[in-house]
Amino acid sequence: GAGVSQSPSNKVTEKGKDVELRCDPISGHTALYWYRQSLGQGLEFLIYFQGNSAPDKSGLPSDRFSAERTGGSVSTLTIQRTQQEDSAVYLCASSSLSGIAGGNEQFFGPGTRLTVL
Amino acid sequence: KQEVTQIPAALSVPEGENLVLNCSFTDSAIYNLQWFRQDPGKGLTSLLLIQSSQREQTSGRLNASLDKSSGRSTLYIAASQPGDSATYLCAVRYNDMRFGAGTRLTVKP
């Protein structure tokens, strides 16, 4: 596709349920990033993939959060046993150059709005 | 600690004015700096990317400057239009990416 796509666009779930959020990066982009934007807060970095590996998982807020990327393309962010504080917009971005120091422009998807009741 | 600050938090101007948004960062060892706009309920749109070796980038009515030594970047918007109304985010690339809290711009017709 022409840009980064994310699905679903909106997700409402009950506390304690697991959710999966999907990101399709721009074709050919090797780097993929997940961020979270909570209401009234800034953007928070969660995890970064280079190819299928995640050299930096430092931003994941708890062990309920995990992410994987297969085939160097699609990534899934999974939140287990969701809590109300997990409610946020989850944004995915991709960039073309390998390595953190590549410094390439990040292109963002439209986000998934997660609401935990 | 790597912090990014944007001033002002909100700005309202009449249509046609030139304006400057400010971004400052505490750690000058950056890889790049990127300006985004975010419209309500939507994702981020990349506006300009400045590499650490560059001083400025221009795109249409937008000009972004970077002064790494002083830890500052500015986004200059010329001849503002109501369609420029959005939140503007500054993001600094370290090993991860640090975002400012944004400046909410309103351009009044």
PDB file of C-alpha atoms in Angstrom:
ATOM      1  CA  GLY A   1       0.000   0.000   0.000  1.00  0.00           C
ATOM      2  CA  ALA A   2       0.873   3.632  -0.265  1.00  0.00           C
ATOM      3  CA  GLY A   3       1.170   4.262   3.451  1.00  0.00           C
ATOM      4  CA  VAL A   4       1.253   2.640   6.847  1.00  0.00           C
ATOM      5  CA  SER A   5      -2.024   0.990   7.722  1.00  0.00           C
ATOM      6  CA  GLN A   6      -3.310  -0.136  11.081  1.00  0.00           C
ATOM      7  CA  SER A   7      -6.224  -2.245  12.153  1.00  0.00           C
ATOM      8  CA  PRO A   8      -8.627  -2.071  13.757  1.00  0.00           C
ATOM      9  CA  SER A   9      -9.133   1.688  13.737  1.00  0.00           C
ATOM     10  CA  ASN A  10     -11.153   1.420  16.940  1.00  0.00           C
ATOM     11  CA  LYS A  11     -11.275  -1.301  19.562  1.00  0.00           C
ATOM     12  CA  VAL A  12     -13.451  -1.405  22.645  1.00  0.00           C
ATOM     13  CA  THR A  13     -12.757  -4.208  25.062  1.00  0.00           C
ATOM     14  CA  GLU A  14     -13.532  -5.225  28.596  1.00  0.00           C
ATOM     15  CA  LYS A  15     -10.971  -5.106  31.333  1.00  0.00           C
ATOM     16  CA  GLY A  16      -9.048  -8.362  31.550  1.00  0.00           C
ATOM     17  CA  LYS A  17      -9.415  -9.330  27.900  1.00  0.00           C
ATOM     18  CA  ASP A  18      -6.514  -9.661  25.485  1.00  0.00           C
ATOM     19  CA  VAL A  19      -6.275  -7.485  22.372  1.00  0.00           C
ATOM     20  CA  GLU A  20      -4.170  -7.602  19.225  1.00  0.00           C
ATOM     21  CA  LEU A  21      -3.339  -4.536  17.193  1.00  0.00           C
ATOM     22  CA  ARG A  22      -1.956  -4.858  13.697  1.00  0.00           C
ATOM     23  CA  CYS A  23       0.394  -2.681  11.684  1.00  0.00           C
ATOM     24  CA  ASP A  24       1.221  -2.951   7.990  1.00  0.00           C
ATOM     25  CA  PRO A  25       4.278  -0.817   7.238  1.00  0.00           C
ATOM     26  CA  ILE A  26       5.136   0.774   3.930  1.00  0.00           C
ATOM     27  CA  SER A  27       6.391  -1.914   1.591  1.00  0.00           C
ATOM     28  CA  GLY A  28      10.157  -2.255   1.789  1.00  0.00           C
ATOM     29  CA  HIS A  29      10.549  -0.394   5.066  1.00  0.00           C
ATOM     30  CA  THR A  30      12.854  -2.337   7.337  1.00  0.00           C
ATOM     31  CA  ALA A  31      12.251  -0.427  10.550  1.00  0.00           C
ATOM     32  CA  LEU A  32       8.943  -0.415  12.405  1.00  0.00           C
ATOM     33  CA  TYR A  33       7.980   1.437  15.583  1.00  0.00           C
ATOM     34  CA  TRP A  34       5.096   1.327  18.019  1.00  0.00           C
ATOM     35  CA  TYR A  35       4.025   4.361  20.077  1.00  0.00           C
ATOM     36  CA  ARG A  36       1.216   5.122  22.466  1.00  0.00           C
ATOM     37  CA  GLN A  37      -0.616   8.385  22.926  1.00  0.00           C
ATOM     38  CA  SER A  38      -2.732   8.540  26.041  1.00  0.00           C
ATOM     39  CA  LEU A  39      -5.400  11.197  26.468  1.00  0.00           C
ATOM     40  CA  GLY A  40      -3.831  14.512  27.344  1.00  0.00           C
ATOM     41  CA  GLN A  41      -0.322  13.083  27.183  1.00  0.00           C
ATOM     42  CA  GLY A  42       2.490  13.119  24.712  1.00  0.00           C
ATOM     43  CA  LEU A  43       3.580  10.299  22.474  1.00  0.00           C
ATOM     44  CA  GLU A  44       5.345   7.470  24.222  1.00  0.00           C
ATOM     45  CA  PHE A  45       7.763   5.121  22.492  1.00  0.00           C
ATOM     46  CA  LEU A  46       7.006   1.435  23.061  1.00  0.00           C
ATOM     47  CA  ILE A  47       9.172  -0.771  20.843  1.00  0.00           C
ATOM     48  CA  TYR A  48      11.278  -0.721  17.707  1.00  0.00           C
ATOM     49  CA  PHE A  49      11.845  -3.492  15.146  1.00  0.00           C
ATOM     50  CA  GLN A  50      14.696  -3.785  12.723  1.00  0.00           C
ATOM     51  CA  GLY A  51      13.584  -6.509  10.362  1.00  0.00           C
ATOM     52  CA  ASN A  52      12.038  -9.161  12.581  1.00  0.00           C
ATOM     53  CA  SER A  53      14.106  -8.455  15.658  1.00  0.00           C
ATOM     54  CA  ALA A  54      13.407  -5.934  18.366  1.00  0.00           C
ATOM     55  CA  PRO A  55      16.681  -4.448  19.634  1.00  0.00           C
ATOM     56  CA  ASP A  56      14.865  -1.988  21.854  1.00  0.00           C
ATOM     57  CA  LYS A  57      11.930  -3.114  24.001  1.00  0.00           C
ATOM     58  CA  SER A  58      12.620  -0.639  26.751  1.00  0.00           C
ATOM     59  CA  GLY A  59       9.440   1.316  26.253  1.00  0.00           C
ATOM     60  CA  LEU A  60       7.007  -1.534  26.843  1.00  0.00           C
ATOM     61  CA  PRO A  61       5.147  -0.475  30.013  1.00  0.00           C
ATOM     62  CA  SER A  62       4.695  -3.942  31.489  1.00  0.00           C
ATOM     63  CA  ASP A  63       5.054  -7.641  30.755  1.00  0.00           C
ATOM     64  CA  ARG A  64       1.437  -7.646  29.592  1.00  0.00           C
ATOM     65  CA  PHE A  65       2.654  -5.945  26.434  1.00  0.00           C
ATOM     66  CA  SER A  66       4.415  -7.851  23.678  1.00  0.00           C
ATOM     67  CA  ALA A  67       5.022  -7.374  20.001  1.00  0.00           C
ATOM     68  CA  GLU A  68       6.198  -9.445  17.130  1.00  0.00           C
ATOM     69  CA  ARG A  69       7.023  -8.948  13.513  1.00  0.00           C
ATOM     70  CA  THR A  70       7.132 -11.686  10.930  1.00  0.00           C
ATOM     71  CA  GLY A  71       8.551 -11.703   7.438  1.00  0.00           C
ATOM     72  CA  GLY A  72      10.000  -8.262   8.011  1.00  0.00           C
ATOM     73  CA  SER A  73       6.608  -6.775   7.340  1.00  0.00           C
ATOM     74  CA  VAL A  74       3.429  -6.946   9.428  1.00  0.00           C
ATOM     75  CA  SER A  75       3.700  -6.390  13.160  1.00  0.00           C
ATOM     76  CA  THR A  76       1.274  -7.254  15.928  1.00  0.00           C
ATOM     77  CA  LEU A  77       1.155  -5.544  19.315  1.00  0.00           C
ATOM     78  CA  THR A  78      -0.554  -7.713  21.917  1.00  0.00           C
ATOM     79  CA  ILE A  79      -1.848  -6.498  25.241  1.00  0.00           C
ATOM     80  CA  GLN A  80      -2.843  -9.214  27.668  1.00  0.00           C
ATOM     81  CA  ARG A  81      -5.294  -8.778  30.546  1.00  0.00           C
ATOM     82  CA  THR A  82      -6.051  -5.220  29.508  1.00  0.00           C
ATOM     83  CA  GLN A  83      -6.455  -2.538  32.148  1.00  0.00           C
ATOM     84  CA  GLN A  84      -8.281   0.766  31.924  1.00  0.00           C
ATOM     85  CA  GLU A  85      -4.975   2.652  31.894  1.00  0.00           C
ATOM     86  CA  ASP A  86      -4.143   0.887  28.629  1.00  0.00           C
ATOM     87  CA  SER A  87      -6.779   3.048  26.902  1.00  0.00           C
ATOM     88  CA  ALA A  88      -4.939   5.151  24.358  1.00  0.00           C
ATOM     89  CA  VAL A  89      -4.267   5.591  20.684  1.00  0.00           C
ATOM     90  CA  TYR A  90      -1.601   3.169  19.522  1.00  0.00           C
ATOM     91  CA  LEU A  91       0.411   4.452  16.598  1.00  0.00           C
ATOM     92  CA  CYS A  92       2.713   2.541  14.308  1.00  0.00           C
ATOM     93  CA  ALA A  93       5.418   4.050  12.123  1.00  0.00           C
ATOM     94  CA  SER A  94       7.914   2.733   9.611  1.00  0.00           C
ATOM     95  CA  SER A  95      11.095   3.997   8.027  1.00  0.00           C
ATOM     96  CA  SER A  96      13.221   2.796   5.191  1.00  0.00           C
ATOM     97  CA  LEU A  97      16.786   2.719   6.385  1.00  0.00           C
ATOM     98  CA  SER A  98      18.212   0.055   8.621  1.00  0.00           C
ATOM     99  CA  GLY A  99      19.722   0.939  11.955  1.00  0.00           C
ATOM    100  CA  ILE A 100      18.900   3.600  14.477  1.00  0.00           C
ATOM    101  CA  ALA A 101      21.633   5.871  13.179  1.00  0.00           C
ATOM    102  CA  GLY A 102      20.182   5.799   9.702  1.00  0.00           C
ATOM    103  CA  GLY A 103      18.058   8.668  10.798  1.00  0.00           C
ATOM    104  CA  ASN A 104      15.379   8.193   8.234  1.00  0.00           C
ATOM    105  CA  GLU A 105      12.004   9.841   8.249  1.00  0.00           C
ATOM    106  CA  GLN A 106       9.260   7.964  10.035  1.00  0.00           C
ATOM    107  CA  PHE A 107       5.856   7.644   8.443  1.00  0.00           C
ATOM    108  CA  PHE A 108       2.925   7.068  10.732  1.00  0.00           C
ATOM    109  CA  GLY A 109      -0.248   5.078  10.401  1.00  0.00           C
ATOM    110  CA  PRO A 110      -3.651   6.451  11.438  1.00  0.00           C
ATOM    111  CA  GLY A 111      -3.559   4.670  14.771  1.00  0.00           C
ATOM    112  CA  THR A 112      -5.810   2.305  16.683  1.00  0.00           C
ATOM    113  CA  ARG A 113      -7.962   3.861  19.378  1.00  0.00           C
ATOM    114  CA  LEU A 114      -8.209   1.365  22.227  1.00  0.00           C
ATOM    115  CA  THR A 115     -10.823   1.795  24.921  1.00  0.00           C
ATOM    116  CA  VAL A 116     -10.796  -0.534  27.897  1.00  0.00           C
ATOM    117  CA  LEU A 117     -14.051  -0.477  29.848  1.00  0.00           C
TER     118      LEU A 117
ATOM    119  CA  LYS B   1      17.810  12.837  30.655  1.00  0.00           C
ATOM    120  CA  GLN B   2      16.521  13.350  27.133  1.00  0.00           C
ATOM    121  CA  GLU B   3      13.613  15.753  27.266  1.00  0.00           C
ATOM    122  CA  VAL B   4      11.841  17.642  24.502  1.00  0.00           C
ATOM    123  CA  THR B   5       9.911  20.803  25.258  1.00  0.00           C
ATOM    124  CA  GLN B   6       7.633  22.799  22.994  1.00  0.00           C
ATOM    125  CA  ILE B   7       6.639  26.383  23.539  1.00  0.00           C
ATOM    126  CA  PRO B   8       3.998  27.718  23.405  1.00  0.00           C
ATOM    127  CA  ALA B   9       1.510  25.000  24.309  1.00  0.00           C
ATOM    128  CA  ALA B  10      -1.167  26.827  22.337  1.00  0.00           C
ATOM    129  CA  LEU B  11      -1.172  29.637  19.844  1.00  0.00           C
ATOM    130  CA  SER B  12      -3.971  31.502  18.117  1.00  0.00           C
ATOM    131  CA  VAL B  13      -3.279  33.837  15.206  1.00  0.00           C
ATOM    132  CA  PRO B  14      -5.294  35.589  12.513  1.00  0.00           C
ATOM    133  CA  GLU B  15      -5.068  34.273   8.993  1.00  0.00           C
ATOM    134  CA  GLY B  16      -2.102  35.558   7.014  1.00  0.00           C
ATOM    135  CA  GLU B  17       0.293  35.961   9.908  1.00  0.00           C
ATOM    136  CA  ASN B  18       3.753  34.452   9.933  1.00  0.00           C
ATOM    137  CA  LEU B  19       4.470  32.425  13.050  1.00  0.00           C
ATOM    138  CA  VAL B  20       7.202  30.477  14.801  1.00  0.00           C
ATOM    139  CA  LEU B  21       6.876  27.341  16.885  1.00  0.00           C
ATOM    140  CA  ASN B  22       9.709  26.416  19.214  1.00  0.00           C
ATOM    141  CA  CYS B  23      11.200  23.098  20.237  1.00  0.00           C
ATOM    142  CA  SER B  24      14.061  22.570  22.662  1.00  0.00           C
ATOM    143  CA  PHE B  25      15.866  19.401  23.667  1.00  0.00           C
ATOM    144  CA  THR B  26      18.225  18.691  26.530  1.00  0.00           C
ATOM    145  CA  ASP B  27      20.625  16.216  24.906  1.00  0.00           C
ATOM    146  CA  SER B  28      22.272  17.499  21.739  1.00  0.00           C
ATOM    147  CA  ALA B  29      23.509  14.042  20.623  1.00  0.00           C
ATOM    148  CA  ILE B  30      20.621  13.611  18.233  1.00  0.00           C
ATOM    149  CA  TYR B  31      20.390  11.693  14.965  1.00  0.00           C
ATOM    150  CA  ASN B  32      17.645  13.867  13.535  1.00  0.00           C
ATOM    151  CA  LEU B  33      14.644  16.010  14.381  1.00  0.00           C
ATOM    152  CA  GLN B  34      11.253  15.706  12.762  1.00  0.00           C
ATOM    153  CA  TRP B  35       8.232  18.008  12.790  1.00  0.00           C
ATOM    154  CA  PHE B  36       4.746  16.529  12.516  1.00  0.00           C
ATOM    155  CA  ARG B  37       1.219  17.833  12.459  1.00  0.00           C
ATOM    156  CA  GLN B  38      -1.628  15.989  14.074  1.00  0.00           C
ATOM    157  CA  ASP B  39      -5.232  16.744  13.261  1.00  0.00           C
ATOM    158  CA  PRO B  40      -7.875  15.900  15.865  1.00  0.00           C
ATOM    159  CA  GLY B  41      -8.596  12.196  16.004  1.00  0.00           C
ATOM    160  CA  LYS B  42      -6.039  11.417  13.334  1.00  0.00           C
ATOM    161  CA  GLY B  43      -2.500  10.124  13.067  1.00  0.00           C
ATOM    162  CA  LEU B  44       0.661  12.078  12.500  1.00  0.00           C
ATOM    163  CA  THR B  45       1.699  13.652   9.229  1.00  0.00           C
ATOM    164  CA  SER B  46       5.396  14.218   8.696  1.00  0.00           C
ATOM    165  CA  LEU B  47       6.206  17.806   7.725  1.00  0.00           C
ATOM    166  CA  LEU B  48       9.969  18.142   7.739  1.00  0.00           C
ATOM    167  CA  LEU B  49      12.952  16.035   8.748  1.00  0.00           C
ATOM    168  CA  ILE B  50      16.277  17.649   9.609  1.00  0.00           C
ATOM    169  CA  GLN B  51      19.324  15.427   9.912  1.00  0.00           C
ATOM    170  CA  SER B  52      21.803  16.224  12.669  1.00  0.00           C
ATOM    171  CA  SER B  53      24.275  17.567  10.101  1.00  0.00           C
ATOM    172  CA  GLN B  54      21.756  19.972   8.583  1.00  0.00           C
ATOM    173  CA  ARG B  55      20.772  23.465   9.644  1.00  0.00           C
ATOM    174  CA  GLU B  56      17.377  23.804   7.996  1.00  0.00           C
ATOM    175  CA  GLN B  57      14.800  22.277   5.698  1.00  0.00           C
ATOM    176  CA  THR B  58      12.084  23.952   3.689  1.00  0.00           C
ATOM    177  CA  SER B  59       8.839  22.726   2.211  1.00  0.00           C
ATOM    178  CA  GLY B  60       6.405  25.216   0.731  1.00  0.00           C
ATOM    179  CA  ARG B  61       5.397  27.679   3.418  1.00  0.00           C
ATOM    180  CA  LEU B  62       7.238  25.738   6.102  1.00  0.00           C
ATOM    181  CA  ASN B  63      10.818  26.202   7.195  1.00  0.00           C
ATOM    182  CA  ALA B  64      12.432  24.279  10.018  1.00  0.00           C
ATOM    183  CA  SER B  65      15.778  25.166  11.515  1.00  0.00           C
ATOM    184  CA  LEU B  66      18.062  23.195  13.787  1.00  0.00           C
ATOM    185  CA  ASP B  67      20.721  24.456  16.168  1.00  0.00           C
ATOM    186  CA  LYS B  68      22.104  21.337  17.787  1.00  0.00           C
ATOM    187  CA  SER B  69      24.597  23.108  20.000  1.00  0.00           C
ATOM    188  CA  SER B  70      21.906  25.139  21.711  1.00  0.00           C
ATOM    189  CA  GLY B  71      19.360  22.324  21.613  1.00  0.00           C
ATOM    190  CA  ARG B  72      16.774  24.240  19.650  1.00  0.00           C
ATOM    191  CA  SER B  73      14.611  23.904  16.580  1.00  0.00           C
ATOM    192  CA  THR B  74      12.025  26.259  15.163  1.00  0.00           C
ATOM    193  CA  LEU B  75       9.211  25.689  12.717  1.00  0.00           C
ATOM    194  CA  TYR B  76       8.348  28.800  10.755  1.00  0.00           C
ATOM    195  CA  ILE B  77       4.981  28.937   9.011  1.00  0.00           C
ATOM    196  CA  ALA B  78       4.554  31.727   6.497  1.00  0.00           C
ATOM    197  CA  ALA B  79       1.232  33.306   5.583  1.00  0.00           C
ATOM    198  CA  SER B  80      -0.784  31.054   7.864  1.00  0.00           C
ATOM    199  CA  GLN B  81      -4.132  29.659   6.714  1.00  0.00           C
ATOM    200  CA  PRO B  82      -7.105  28.216   8.622  1.00  0.00           C
ATOM    201  CA  GLY B  83      -6.138  24.808   7.211  1.00  0.00           C
ATOM    202  CA  ASP B  84      -2.894  25.022   9.177  1.00  0.00           C
ATOM    203  CA  SER B  85      -4.880  24.643  12.394  1.00  0.00           C
ATOM    204  CA  ALA B  86      -3.610  21.482  14.078  1.00  0.00           C
ATOM    205  CA  THR B  87      -1.267  20.315  16.801  1.00  0.00           C
ATOM    206  CA  TYR B  88       2.381  20.500  15.784  1.00  0.00           C
ATOM    207  CA  LEU B  89       4.747  17.968  17.326  1.00  0.00           C
ATOM    208  CA  CYS B  90       8.507  18.048  17.456  1.00  0.00           C
ATOM    209  CA  ALA B  91      10.249  14.672  17.715  1.00  0.00           C
ATOM    210  CA  VAL B  92      13.932  14.140  18.396  1.00  0.00           C
ATOM    211  CA  ARG B  93      15.607  10.906  17.390  1.00  0.00           C
ATOM    212  CA  TYR B  94      17.992   9.349  19.863  1.00  0.00           C
ATOM    213  CA  ASN B  95      18.129   5.581  20.228  1.00  0.00           C
ATOM    214  CA  ASP B  96      14.425   5.957  20.529  1.00  0.00           C
ATOM    215  CA  MET B  97      12.278   8.916  19.572  1.00  0.00           C
ATOM    216  CA  ARG B  98      11.273  11.576  22.058  1.00  0.00           C
ATOM    217  CA  PHE B  99       8.274  13.764  21.391  1.00  0.00           C
ATOM    218  CA  GLY B 100       7.376  17.150  22.713  1.00  0.00           C
ATOM    219  CA  ALA B 101       3.892  17.723  24.077  1.00  0.00           C
ATOM    220  CA  GLY B 102       2.981  19.741  21.005  1.00  0.00           C
ATOM    221  CA  THR B 103       1.756  23.219  20.174  1.00  0.00           C
ATOM    222  CA  ARG B 104      -1.937  23.558  19.387  1.00  0.00           C
ATOM    223  CA  LEU B 105      -2.235  26.108  16.596  1.00  0.00           C
ATOM    224  CA  THR B 106      -5.470  27.837  15.678  1.00  0.00           C
ATOM    225  CA  VAL B 107      -5.529  30.087  12.629  1.00  0.00           C
ATOM    226  CA  LYS B 108      -8.643  32.251  12.594  1.00  0.00           C
ATOM    227  CA  PRO B 109     -10.216  33.281   9.289  1.00  0.00           C
TER     228      PRO B 109
END
